[in-house]
Coordinates of C-alpha atoms and ligand atoms in Angstrom, one line a residue:
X115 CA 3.1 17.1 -16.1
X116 CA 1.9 16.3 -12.9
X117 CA -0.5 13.9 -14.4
X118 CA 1.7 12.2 -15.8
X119 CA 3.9 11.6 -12.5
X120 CA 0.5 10.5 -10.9
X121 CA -0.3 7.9 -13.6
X122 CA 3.1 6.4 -13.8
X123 CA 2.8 6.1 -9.6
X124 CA -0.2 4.3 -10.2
X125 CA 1.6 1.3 -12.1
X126 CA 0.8 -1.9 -10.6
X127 CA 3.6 -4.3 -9.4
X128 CA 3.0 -6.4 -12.3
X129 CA 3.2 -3.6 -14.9
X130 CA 6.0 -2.6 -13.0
X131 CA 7.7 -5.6 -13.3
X132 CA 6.7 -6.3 -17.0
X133 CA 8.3 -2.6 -17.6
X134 CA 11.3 -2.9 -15.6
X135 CA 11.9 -6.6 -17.2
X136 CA 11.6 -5.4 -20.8
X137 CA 13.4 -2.1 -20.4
X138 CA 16.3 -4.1 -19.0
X139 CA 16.1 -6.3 -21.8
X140 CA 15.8 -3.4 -24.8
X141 CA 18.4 -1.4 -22.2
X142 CA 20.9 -4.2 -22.6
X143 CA 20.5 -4.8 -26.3
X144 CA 20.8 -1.2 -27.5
X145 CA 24.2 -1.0 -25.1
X146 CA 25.4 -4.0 -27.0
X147 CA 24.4 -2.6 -30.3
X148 CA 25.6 0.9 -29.9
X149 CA 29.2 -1.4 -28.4
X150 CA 28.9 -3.4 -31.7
X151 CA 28.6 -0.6 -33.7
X152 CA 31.3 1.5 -32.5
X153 CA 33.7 -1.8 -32.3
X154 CA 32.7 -2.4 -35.7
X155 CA 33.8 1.0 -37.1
X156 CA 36.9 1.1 -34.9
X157 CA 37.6 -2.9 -35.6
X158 CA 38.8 -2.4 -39.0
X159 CA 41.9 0.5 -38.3
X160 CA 42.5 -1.9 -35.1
X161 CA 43.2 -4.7 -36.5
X162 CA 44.3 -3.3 -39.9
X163 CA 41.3 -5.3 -41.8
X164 CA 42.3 -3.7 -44.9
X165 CA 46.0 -5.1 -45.5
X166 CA 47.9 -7.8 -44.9
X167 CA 50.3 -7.5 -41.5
X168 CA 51.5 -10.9 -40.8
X169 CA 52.6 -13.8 -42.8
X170 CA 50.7 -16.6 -40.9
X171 CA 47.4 -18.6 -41.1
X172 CA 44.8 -17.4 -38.8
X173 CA 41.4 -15.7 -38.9
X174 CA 42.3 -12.4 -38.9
X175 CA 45.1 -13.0 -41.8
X176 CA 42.3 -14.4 -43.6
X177 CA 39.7 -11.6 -43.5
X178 CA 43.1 -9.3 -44.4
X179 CA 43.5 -11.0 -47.0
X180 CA 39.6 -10.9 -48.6
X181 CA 39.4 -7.5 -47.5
X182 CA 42.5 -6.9 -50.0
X183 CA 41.2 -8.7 -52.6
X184 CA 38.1 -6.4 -52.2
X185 CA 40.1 -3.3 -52.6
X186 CA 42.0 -4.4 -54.9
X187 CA 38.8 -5.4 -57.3
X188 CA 37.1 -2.1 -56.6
X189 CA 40.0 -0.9 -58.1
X190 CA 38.9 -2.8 -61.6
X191 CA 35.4 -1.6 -61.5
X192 CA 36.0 2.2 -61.3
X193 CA 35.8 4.6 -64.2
X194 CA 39.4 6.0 -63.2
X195 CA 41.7 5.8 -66.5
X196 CA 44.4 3.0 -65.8
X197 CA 47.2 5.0 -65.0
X198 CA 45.1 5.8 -61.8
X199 CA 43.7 2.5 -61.4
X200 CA 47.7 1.0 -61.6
X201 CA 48.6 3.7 -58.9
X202 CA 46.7 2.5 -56.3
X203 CA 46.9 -0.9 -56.8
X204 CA 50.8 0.4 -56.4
X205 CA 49.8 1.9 -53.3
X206 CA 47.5 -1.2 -51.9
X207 CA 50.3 -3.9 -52.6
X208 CA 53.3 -1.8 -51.9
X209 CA 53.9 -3.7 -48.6
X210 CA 53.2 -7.0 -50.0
X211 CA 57.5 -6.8 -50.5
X212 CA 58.4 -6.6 -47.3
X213 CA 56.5 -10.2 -46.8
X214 CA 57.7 -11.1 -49.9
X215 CA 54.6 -11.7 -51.6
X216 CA 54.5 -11.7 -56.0
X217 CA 51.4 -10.1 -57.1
X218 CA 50.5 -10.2 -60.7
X219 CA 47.2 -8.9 -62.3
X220 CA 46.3 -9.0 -66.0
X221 CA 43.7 -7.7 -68.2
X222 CA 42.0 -9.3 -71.0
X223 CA 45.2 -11.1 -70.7
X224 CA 47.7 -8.7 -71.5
X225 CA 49.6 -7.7 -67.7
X226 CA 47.7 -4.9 -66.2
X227 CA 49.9 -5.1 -62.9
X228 CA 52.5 -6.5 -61.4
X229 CA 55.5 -6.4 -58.9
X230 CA 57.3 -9.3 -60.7
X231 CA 57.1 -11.2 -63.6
X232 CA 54.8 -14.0 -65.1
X233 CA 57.5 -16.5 -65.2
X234 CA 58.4 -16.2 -61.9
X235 CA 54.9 -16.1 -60.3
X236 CA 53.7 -19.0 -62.1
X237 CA 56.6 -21.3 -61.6
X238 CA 56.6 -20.1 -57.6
X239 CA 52.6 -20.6 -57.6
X240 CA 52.4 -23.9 -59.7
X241 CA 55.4 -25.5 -57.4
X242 CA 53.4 -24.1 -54.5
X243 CA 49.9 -25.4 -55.1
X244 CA 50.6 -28.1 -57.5
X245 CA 47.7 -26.4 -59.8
X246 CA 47.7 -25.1 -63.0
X247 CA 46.3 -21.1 -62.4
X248 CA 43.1 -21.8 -64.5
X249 CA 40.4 -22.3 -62.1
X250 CA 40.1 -19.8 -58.9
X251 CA 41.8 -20.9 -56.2
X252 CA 42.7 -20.2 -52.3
X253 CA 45.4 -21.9 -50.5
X254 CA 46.9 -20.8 -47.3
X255 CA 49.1 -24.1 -46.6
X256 CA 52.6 -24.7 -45.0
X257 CA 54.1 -24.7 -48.4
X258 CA 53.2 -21.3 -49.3
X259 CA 50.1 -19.1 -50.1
X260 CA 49.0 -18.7 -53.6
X261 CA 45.4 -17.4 -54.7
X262 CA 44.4 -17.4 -58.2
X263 CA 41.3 -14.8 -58.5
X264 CA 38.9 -14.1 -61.7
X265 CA 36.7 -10.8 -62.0
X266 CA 34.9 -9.8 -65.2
X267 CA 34.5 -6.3 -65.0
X268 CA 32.9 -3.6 -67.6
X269 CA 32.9 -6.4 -70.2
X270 CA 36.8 -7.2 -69.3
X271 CA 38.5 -9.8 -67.5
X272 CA 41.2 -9.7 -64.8
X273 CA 43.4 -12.0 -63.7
X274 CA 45.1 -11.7 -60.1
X275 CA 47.9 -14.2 -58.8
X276 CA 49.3 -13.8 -55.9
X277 CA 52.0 -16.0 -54.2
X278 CA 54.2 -16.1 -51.5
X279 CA 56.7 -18.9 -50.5
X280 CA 57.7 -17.9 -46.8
X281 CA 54.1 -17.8 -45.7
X282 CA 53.5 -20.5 -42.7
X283 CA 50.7 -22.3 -41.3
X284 CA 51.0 -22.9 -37.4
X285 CA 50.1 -26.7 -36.6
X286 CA 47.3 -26.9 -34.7
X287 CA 49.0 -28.6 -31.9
X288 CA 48.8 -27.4 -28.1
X289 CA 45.8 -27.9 -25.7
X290 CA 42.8 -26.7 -26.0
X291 CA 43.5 -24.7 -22.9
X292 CA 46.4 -22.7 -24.7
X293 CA 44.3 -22.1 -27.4
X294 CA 41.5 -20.8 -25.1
X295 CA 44.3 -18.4 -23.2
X296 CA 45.6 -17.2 -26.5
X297 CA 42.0 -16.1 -27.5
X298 CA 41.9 -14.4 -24.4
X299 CA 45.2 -12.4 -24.4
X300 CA 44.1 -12.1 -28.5
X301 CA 42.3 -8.8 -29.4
X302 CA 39.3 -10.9 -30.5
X303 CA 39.3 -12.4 -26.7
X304 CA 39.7 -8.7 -25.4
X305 CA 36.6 -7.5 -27.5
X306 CA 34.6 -10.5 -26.0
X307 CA 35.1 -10.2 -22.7
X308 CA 34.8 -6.4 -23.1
X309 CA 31.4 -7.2 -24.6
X310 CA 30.8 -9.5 -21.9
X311 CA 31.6 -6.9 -19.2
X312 CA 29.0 -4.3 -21.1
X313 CA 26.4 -6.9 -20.8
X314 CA 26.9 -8.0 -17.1
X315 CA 27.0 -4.1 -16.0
X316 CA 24.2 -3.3 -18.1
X317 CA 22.0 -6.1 -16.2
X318 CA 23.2 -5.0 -13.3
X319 CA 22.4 -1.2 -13.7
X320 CA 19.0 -2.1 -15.0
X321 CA 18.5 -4.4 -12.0
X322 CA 19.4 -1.9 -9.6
X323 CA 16.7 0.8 -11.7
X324 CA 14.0 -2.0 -11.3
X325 CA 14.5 -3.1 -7.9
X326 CA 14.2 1.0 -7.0
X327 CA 11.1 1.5 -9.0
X328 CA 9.7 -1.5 -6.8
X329 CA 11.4 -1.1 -3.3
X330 CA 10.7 2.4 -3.5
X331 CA 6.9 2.2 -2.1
X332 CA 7.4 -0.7 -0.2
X333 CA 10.5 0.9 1.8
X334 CA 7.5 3.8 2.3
X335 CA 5.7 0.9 3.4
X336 CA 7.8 -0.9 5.8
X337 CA 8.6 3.1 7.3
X338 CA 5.1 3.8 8.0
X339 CA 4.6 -0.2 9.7
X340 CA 8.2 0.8 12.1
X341 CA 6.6 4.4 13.2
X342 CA 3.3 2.8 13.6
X343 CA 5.1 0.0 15.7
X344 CA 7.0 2.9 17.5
X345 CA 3.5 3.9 18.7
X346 CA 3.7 7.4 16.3
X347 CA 0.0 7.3 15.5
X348 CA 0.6 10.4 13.6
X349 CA 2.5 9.4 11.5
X350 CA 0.9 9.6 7.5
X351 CA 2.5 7.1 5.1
X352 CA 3.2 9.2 2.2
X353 CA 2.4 7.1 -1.0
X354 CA -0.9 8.3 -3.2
X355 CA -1.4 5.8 -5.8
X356 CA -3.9 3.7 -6.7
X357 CA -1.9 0.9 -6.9
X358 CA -1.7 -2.7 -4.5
X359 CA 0.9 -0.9 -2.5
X360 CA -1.1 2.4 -2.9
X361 CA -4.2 0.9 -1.3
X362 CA -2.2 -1.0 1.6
X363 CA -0.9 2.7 2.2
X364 CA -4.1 4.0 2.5
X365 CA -5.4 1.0 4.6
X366 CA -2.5 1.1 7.1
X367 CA -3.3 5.0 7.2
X368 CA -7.2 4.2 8.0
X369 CA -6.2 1.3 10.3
X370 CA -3.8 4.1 12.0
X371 CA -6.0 7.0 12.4
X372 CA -9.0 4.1 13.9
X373 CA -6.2 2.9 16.3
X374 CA -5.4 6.9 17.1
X375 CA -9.5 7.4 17.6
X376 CA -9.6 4.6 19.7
X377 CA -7.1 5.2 21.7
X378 CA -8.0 8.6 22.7
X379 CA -11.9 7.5 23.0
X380 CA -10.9 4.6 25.6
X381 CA -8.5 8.0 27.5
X382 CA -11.9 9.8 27.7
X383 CA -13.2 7.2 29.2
X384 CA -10.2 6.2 31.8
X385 CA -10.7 10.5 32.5
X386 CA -14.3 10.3 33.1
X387 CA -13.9 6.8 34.9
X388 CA -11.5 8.3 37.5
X389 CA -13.1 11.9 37.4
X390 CA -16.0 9.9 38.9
X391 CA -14.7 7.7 41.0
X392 CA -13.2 11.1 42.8
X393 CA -16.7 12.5 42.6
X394 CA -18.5 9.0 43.5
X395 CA -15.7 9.5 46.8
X396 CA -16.7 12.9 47.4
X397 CA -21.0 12.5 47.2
X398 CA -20.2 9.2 49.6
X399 CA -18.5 11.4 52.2
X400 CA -21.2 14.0 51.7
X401 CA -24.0 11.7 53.2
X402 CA -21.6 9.8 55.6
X403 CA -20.3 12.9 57.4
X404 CA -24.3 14.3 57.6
X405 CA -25.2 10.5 59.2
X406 CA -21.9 10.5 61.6
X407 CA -22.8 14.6 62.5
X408 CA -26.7 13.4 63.6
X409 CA -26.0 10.1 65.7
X410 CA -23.2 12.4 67.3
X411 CA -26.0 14.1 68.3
X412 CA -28.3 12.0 69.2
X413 CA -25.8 10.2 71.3
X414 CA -24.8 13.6 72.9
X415 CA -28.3 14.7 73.5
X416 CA -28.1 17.7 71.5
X417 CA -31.5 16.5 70.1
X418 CA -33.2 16.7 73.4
X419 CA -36.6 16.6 72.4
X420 CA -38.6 14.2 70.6
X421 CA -39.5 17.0 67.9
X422 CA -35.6 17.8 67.4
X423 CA -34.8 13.6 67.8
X424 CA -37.4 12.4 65.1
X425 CA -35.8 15.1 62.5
X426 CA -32.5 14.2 63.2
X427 CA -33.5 10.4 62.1
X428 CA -35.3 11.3 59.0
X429 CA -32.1 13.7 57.5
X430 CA -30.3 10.1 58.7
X431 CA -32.4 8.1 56.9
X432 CA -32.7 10.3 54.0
X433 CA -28.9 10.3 54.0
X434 CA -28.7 6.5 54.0
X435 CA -31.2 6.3 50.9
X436 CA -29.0 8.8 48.5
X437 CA -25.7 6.9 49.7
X438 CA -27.9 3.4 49.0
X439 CA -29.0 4.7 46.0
X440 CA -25.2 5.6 44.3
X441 CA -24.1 1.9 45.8
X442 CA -26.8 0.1 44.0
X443 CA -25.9 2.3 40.6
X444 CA -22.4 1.0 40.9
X445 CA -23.5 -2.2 41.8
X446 CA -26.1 -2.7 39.2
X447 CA -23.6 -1.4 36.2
X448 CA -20.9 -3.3 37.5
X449 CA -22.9 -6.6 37.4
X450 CA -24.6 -6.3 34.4
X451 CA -21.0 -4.8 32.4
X452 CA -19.6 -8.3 34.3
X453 CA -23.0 -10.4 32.7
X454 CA -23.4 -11.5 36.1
X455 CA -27.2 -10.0 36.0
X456 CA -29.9 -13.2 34.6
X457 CA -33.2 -11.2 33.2
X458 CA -36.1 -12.9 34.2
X459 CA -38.2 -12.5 30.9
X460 CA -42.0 -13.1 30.9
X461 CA -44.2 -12.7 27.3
X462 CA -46.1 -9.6 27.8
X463 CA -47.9 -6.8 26.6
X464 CA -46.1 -4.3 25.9
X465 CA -48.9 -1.6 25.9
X466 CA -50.5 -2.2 28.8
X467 CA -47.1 -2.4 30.7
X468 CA -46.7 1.5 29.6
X469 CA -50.2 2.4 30.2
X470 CA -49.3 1.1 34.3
X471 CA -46.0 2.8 33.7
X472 CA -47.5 6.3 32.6
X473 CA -50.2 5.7 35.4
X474 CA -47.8 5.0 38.5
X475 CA -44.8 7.0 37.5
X476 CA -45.4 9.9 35.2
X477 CA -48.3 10.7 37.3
X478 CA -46.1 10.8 40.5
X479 CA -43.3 12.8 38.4
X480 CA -45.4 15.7 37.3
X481 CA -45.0 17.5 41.0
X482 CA -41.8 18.5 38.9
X483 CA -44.5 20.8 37.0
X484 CA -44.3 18.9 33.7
X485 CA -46.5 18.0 30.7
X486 CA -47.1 14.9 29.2
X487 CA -48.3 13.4 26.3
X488 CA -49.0 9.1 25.9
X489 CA -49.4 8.5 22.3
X490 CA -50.3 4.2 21.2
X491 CA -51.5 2.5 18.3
X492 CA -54.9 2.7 18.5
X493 CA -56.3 -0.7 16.2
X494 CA -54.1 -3.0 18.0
X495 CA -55.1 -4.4 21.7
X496 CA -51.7 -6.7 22.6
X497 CA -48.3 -6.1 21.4
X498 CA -46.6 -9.2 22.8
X499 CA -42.4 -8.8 24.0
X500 CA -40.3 -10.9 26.0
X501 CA -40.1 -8.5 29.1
X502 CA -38.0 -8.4 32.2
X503 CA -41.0 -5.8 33.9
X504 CA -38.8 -4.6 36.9
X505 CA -36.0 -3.9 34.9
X506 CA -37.8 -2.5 32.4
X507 CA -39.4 0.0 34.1
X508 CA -36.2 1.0 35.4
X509 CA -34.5 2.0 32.2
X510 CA -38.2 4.2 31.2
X511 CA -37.9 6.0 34.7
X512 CA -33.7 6.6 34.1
X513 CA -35.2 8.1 30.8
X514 CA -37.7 9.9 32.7
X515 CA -35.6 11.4 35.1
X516 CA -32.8 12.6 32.9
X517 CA -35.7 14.5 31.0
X518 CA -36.0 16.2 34.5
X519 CA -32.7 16.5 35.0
X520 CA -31.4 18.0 31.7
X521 CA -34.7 20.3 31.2
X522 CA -34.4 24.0 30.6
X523 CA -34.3 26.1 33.7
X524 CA -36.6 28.5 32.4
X525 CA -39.7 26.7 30.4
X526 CA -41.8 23.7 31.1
X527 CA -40.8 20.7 30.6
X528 CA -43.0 18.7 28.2
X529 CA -42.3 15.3 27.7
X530 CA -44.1 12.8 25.1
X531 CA -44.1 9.0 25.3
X532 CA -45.1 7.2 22.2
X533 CA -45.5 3.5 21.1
X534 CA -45.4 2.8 17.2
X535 CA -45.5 -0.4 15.8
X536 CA -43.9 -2.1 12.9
X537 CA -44.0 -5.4 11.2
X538 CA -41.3 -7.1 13.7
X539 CA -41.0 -4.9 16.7
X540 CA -42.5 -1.9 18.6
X541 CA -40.4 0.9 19.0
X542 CA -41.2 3.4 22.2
X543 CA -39.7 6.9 22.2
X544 CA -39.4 9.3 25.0
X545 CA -39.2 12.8 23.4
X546 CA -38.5 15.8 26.1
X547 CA -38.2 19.6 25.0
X548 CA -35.0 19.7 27.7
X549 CA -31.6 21.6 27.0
X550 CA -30.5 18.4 24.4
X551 CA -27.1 17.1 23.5
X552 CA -24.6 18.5 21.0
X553 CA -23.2 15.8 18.2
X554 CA -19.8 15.4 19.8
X555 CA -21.1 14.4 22.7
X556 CA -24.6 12.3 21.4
X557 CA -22.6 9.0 20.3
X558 CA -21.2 8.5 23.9
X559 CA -24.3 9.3 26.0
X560 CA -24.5 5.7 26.4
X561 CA -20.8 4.8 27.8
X562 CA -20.2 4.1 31.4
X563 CA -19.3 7.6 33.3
X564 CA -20.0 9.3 30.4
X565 CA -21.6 12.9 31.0
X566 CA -21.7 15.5 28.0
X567 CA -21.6 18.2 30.6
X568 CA -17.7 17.1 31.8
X569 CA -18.1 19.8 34.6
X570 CA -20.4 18.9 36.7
X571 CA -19.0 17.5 39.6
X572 CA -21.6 16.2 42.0
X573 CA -23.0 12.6 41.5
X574 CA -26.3 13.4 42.9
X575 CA -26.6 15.5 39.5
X576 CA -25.8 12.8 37.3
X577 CA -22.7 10.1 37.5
X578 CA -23.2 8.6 34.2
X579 CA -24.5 5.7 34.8
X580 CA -28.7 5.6 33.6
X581 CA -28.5 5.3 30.3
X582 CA -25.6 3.0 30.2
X583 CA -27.3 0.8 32.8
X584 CA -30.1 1.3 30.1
X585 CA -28.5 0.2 27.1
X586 CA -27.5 -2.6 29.0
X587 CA -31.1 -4.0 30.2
X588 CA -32.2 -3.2 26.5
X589 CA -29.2 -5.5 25.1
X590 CA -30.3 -8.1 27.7
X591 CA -33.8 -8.2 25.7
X592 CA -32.3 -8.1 22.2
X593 CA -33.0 -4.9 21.5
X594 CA -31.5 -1.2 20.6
X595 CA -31.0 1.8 22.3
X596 CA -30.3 5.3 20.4
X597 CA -30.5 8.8 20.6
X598 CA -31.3 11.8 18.4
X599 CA -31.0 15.1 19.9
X600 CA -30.6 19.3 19.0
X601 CA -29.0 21.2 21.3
X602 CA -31.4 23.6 23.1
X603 CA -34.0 22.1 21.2
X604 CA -34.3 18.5 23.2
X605 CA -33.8 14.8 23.2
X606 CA -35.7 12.3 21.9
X607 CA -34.5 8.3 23.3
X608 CA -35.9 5.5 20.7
X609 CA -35.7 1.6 22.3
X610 CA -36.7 -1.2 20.0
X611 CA -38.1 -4.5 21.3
X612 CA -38.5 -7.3 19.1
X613 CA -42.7 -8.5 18.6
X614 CA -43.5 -12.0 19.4
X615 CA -47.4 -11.7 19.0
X616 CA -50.2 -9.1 18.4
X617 CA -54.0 -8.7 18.6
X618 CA -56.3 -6.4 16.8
X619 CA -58.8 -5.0 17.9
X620 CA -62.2 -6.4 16.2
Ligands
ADP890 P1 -26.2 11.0 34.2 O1 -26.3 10.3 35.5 O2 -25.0 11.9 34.1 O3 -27.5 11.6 33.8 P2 -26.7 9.2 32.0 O4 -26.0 8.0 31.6 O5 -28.1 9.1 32.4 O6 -25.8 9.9 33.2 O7 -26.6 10.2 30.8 C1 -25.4 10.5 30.3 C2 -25.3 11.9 29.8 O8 -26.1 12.1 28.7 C3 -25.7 12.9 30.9 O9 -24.7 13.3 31.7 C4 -26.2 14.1 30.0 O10 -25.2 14.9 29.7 C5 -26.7 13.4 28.7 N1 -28.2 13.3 28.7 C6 -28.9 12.1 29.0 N2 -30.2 12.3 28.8 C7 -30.4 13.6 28.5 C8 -31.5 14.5 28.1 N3 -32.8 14.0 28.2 N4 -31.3 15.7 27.8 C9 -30.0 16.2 27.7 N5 -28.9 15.5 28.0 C10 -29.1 14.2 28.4

């Protein structure tokens, strides 16, 4: 049952509209049948088909009068014995009197039945129709009606005249107008327009079923669009079908829950933004206060000997460089989000640009007690990329030093720097064995501000700025930045640099 209520929601407008169409049409005839029908089975008592009740020409007085003549020949062909044959012919013509219409039936010539007598019928028919009662015959004029009817029957042959003097034939004379009003008020004019009326409401009522069956979804449709305008991102549009209006549901849903995701992601961000602009406020003041406490006291002479004086300037100076250091952060993301940084790009070689890297800085790094490992192709001498070497260096030793940072309290750190290469670019990874990133939290490492650990407060322990300065600088070269991490496991960064030449090694 329920698959059936699924399949019919999956109709397509079109089929929707073919069905509706037809249904409305095979809606409306089988109303005007089943109106025909009973009309037709009532129409005969209502208008008295079977005898004659007036004594003038018209349409109706005409049927009367062939639906008598019916009757009265069924009368001839049934195997009642005459006597019961001549009753109810009795009974069918016993009004004919009160119009005075002569009725006179014979049988193999010899009268069968009659309510006058030959003479009189014929000289009243003959003076009536100027005819001489041998041939079958009709007439309804102003002079009188007279019909002259011939049946063989069961190897007999009746005769039936039948005239009447008074009968009358209206002229046609009035407008047509007059005659158009009198079909109105007629009963023929009432079952017209009563048919008329069944028709119109029946295409009306089968209009108002199809514009439901098709308004329906898109009503769902328009609700959905008016919350979504409303800014009620939760709302669901509630219309499962597979259908053109089906799939706009779902893609309105899709476009909504995107909009919802986005909107909360670009929240985080505002969160973290201002979180850190109240930490960026705090570490500032840190320094600052430290610097201001120092010249005080220099300028006091608390630091009265040279010993005491030269310490006081390097906790200055030491000061200056952390506050220095957070200013040229800011700076450096704020220019480069703003494209206002120019990378000055030179060809080189990307391997022996790492081998000086590992040399200078990783050397210098491991008084953090740290391992290392330098893995590099080992057939190919030059690996040729578009480099910006200050810069560069700068987003390896952000790496580096979040591999520091983010290391596990309690076992050495080990870090591994490799250099693969690949048919169009060289990819170099920077693999540490630190405290790693969960996958909430792994897709938005690279944002401005963005730190997975939300509670730490201090900027000199991260303001979530490297990596996003380093996705930056990597951009800058054409190349990517990504991360693949386990929590508690460690962090692996991968940065791809397009080739523009190699060398092998003979
Ligand atoms: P931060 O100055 O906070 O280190 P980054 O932009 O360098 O900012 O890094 C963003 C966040 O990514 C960090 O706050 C940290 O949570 C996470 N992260 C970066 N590198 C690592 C890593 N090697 N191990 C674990 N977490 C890391």
């Amino acid at each position: 049952m329920k698959t059936k209520k699924h399949n019919s929601k999956n109709l397509s407008i079109s089929s929707r509209i073919a069905i509706a169409t037809s249904s409305a049409i095979v809606f409306t005839i089988i109303v005007t049948v089943i109106a025909s029908s009973i009309f037709s089975y009532i129409a005969p008592s209502f208008y008295n088909f079977s005898s004659v009740t007036t004594n003038n020409y018209s349409l109706l007085n005409q049927i009367q009068w062939n639906q008598t003549m019916i009757t009265i020949t069924d009368q001839f062909a049934s195997n009642e014995p005459d006597d019961v044959k001549q009753r109810s012919l009795c009974r069918i013509t016993e009004h004919f009197k009160d119009f005075g219409t002569q009725i006179y039936i014979t049988e193999n010539g010899e009268e069968f039945y009659s309510n006058t007598d030959e003479k009189t019928i014929t000289t009243l028919a003959k003076s009536i129709s100027k005819s001489d009662l041998e041939t079958k015959l009709y007439s309804y004029c102003d002079n009188g009606l007279v019909i002259v009817d011939k049946y063989n029957v069961n190897g007999k042959e009746y005769k039936i005249i039948i005239a009447n003097k008074d009968y009358t034939v209206t002229p046609n004379a009035g407008t047509n107008r007059e005659n158009i009003t009198s079909l109105l008020f007629s009963k023929v004019g009432f079952i017209i327009i009563l048919e008329g009326l069944l028709f119109i409401f029946s295409i009306v009522l089968m209009s108002i079923i199809t514009s439901n069956i098709i308004t329906k979804p898109i009503k769902e449709l328009t609700k959905g669009a008016n919350e979504i305008a409303k800014g009620n991102l939760d709302y669901k549009i509630d219309y499962d079908s597979t259908n053109e209006i089906g799939v706009t549901a779902n893609a309105m849903n899709d476009m909504t829950q995107k909009l919802k995701e986005s909107i909360d992601e670009r929240n985080q961000i505002d969160q973290s933004r201002k979180e850190m602009i109240a930490g960026l406020a705090h570490d500032l003041r840190t320094p600052l206060t430290s610097v201001k406490g120092y010249v005080e006291g220099i300028r006091d002479g608390i630091a009265n000997t040279p010993e005491k004086q030269e310490q006081y300037i390097k906790t200055i100076y030491s000061s200056t460089l952390d506050m220095e250091k957070l200013l040229n952060e800011l700076l450096d993301i704020s220019r480069l989000e703003l494209g206002k940084i120019q990378l000055n790009v030179e060809p080189t070689n990307i391997l022996s640009f790492i081998d000086e890297f590992v040399e200078e800085k990783m050397v210098k790094i491991q008084k953090y007690d740290l391992d290392y490992t330098y893995n590099k192709p080992t057939d190919i001498e030059t690996i040729m990329v578009m480099l910006d070497t200050d810069r560069f260096s700068r987003v390896l030793s952000n790496i580096a030093s979040n591999s520091i940072k983010y290391a596990k309290p309690n076992e050495k750190l080990l870090i591994d720097l490799t250099i693969q290469n690949y048919e169009k670019s060289v990819i170099i990874t920077i693999t540490d064995n630190g405290i790693g990133i969960d996958g909430d939290n792994i897709s938005h490492i690279f944002d401005t501000f963005y730190r997975a650990d939300h509670a730490r407060t201090k900027t000199r322990e991260g303001s979530g700025i490297g990596l996003a300065v380093c996705k930056e600088i990597v951009s800058l070269h054409g190349g990517s930045i990504w991360a693949s991490s386990t929590l508690n496991k460690g962090t692996t960064i991968h940065i791809s640099l397009e080739k523009i030449k190699e060398v092998n090694n003979e």
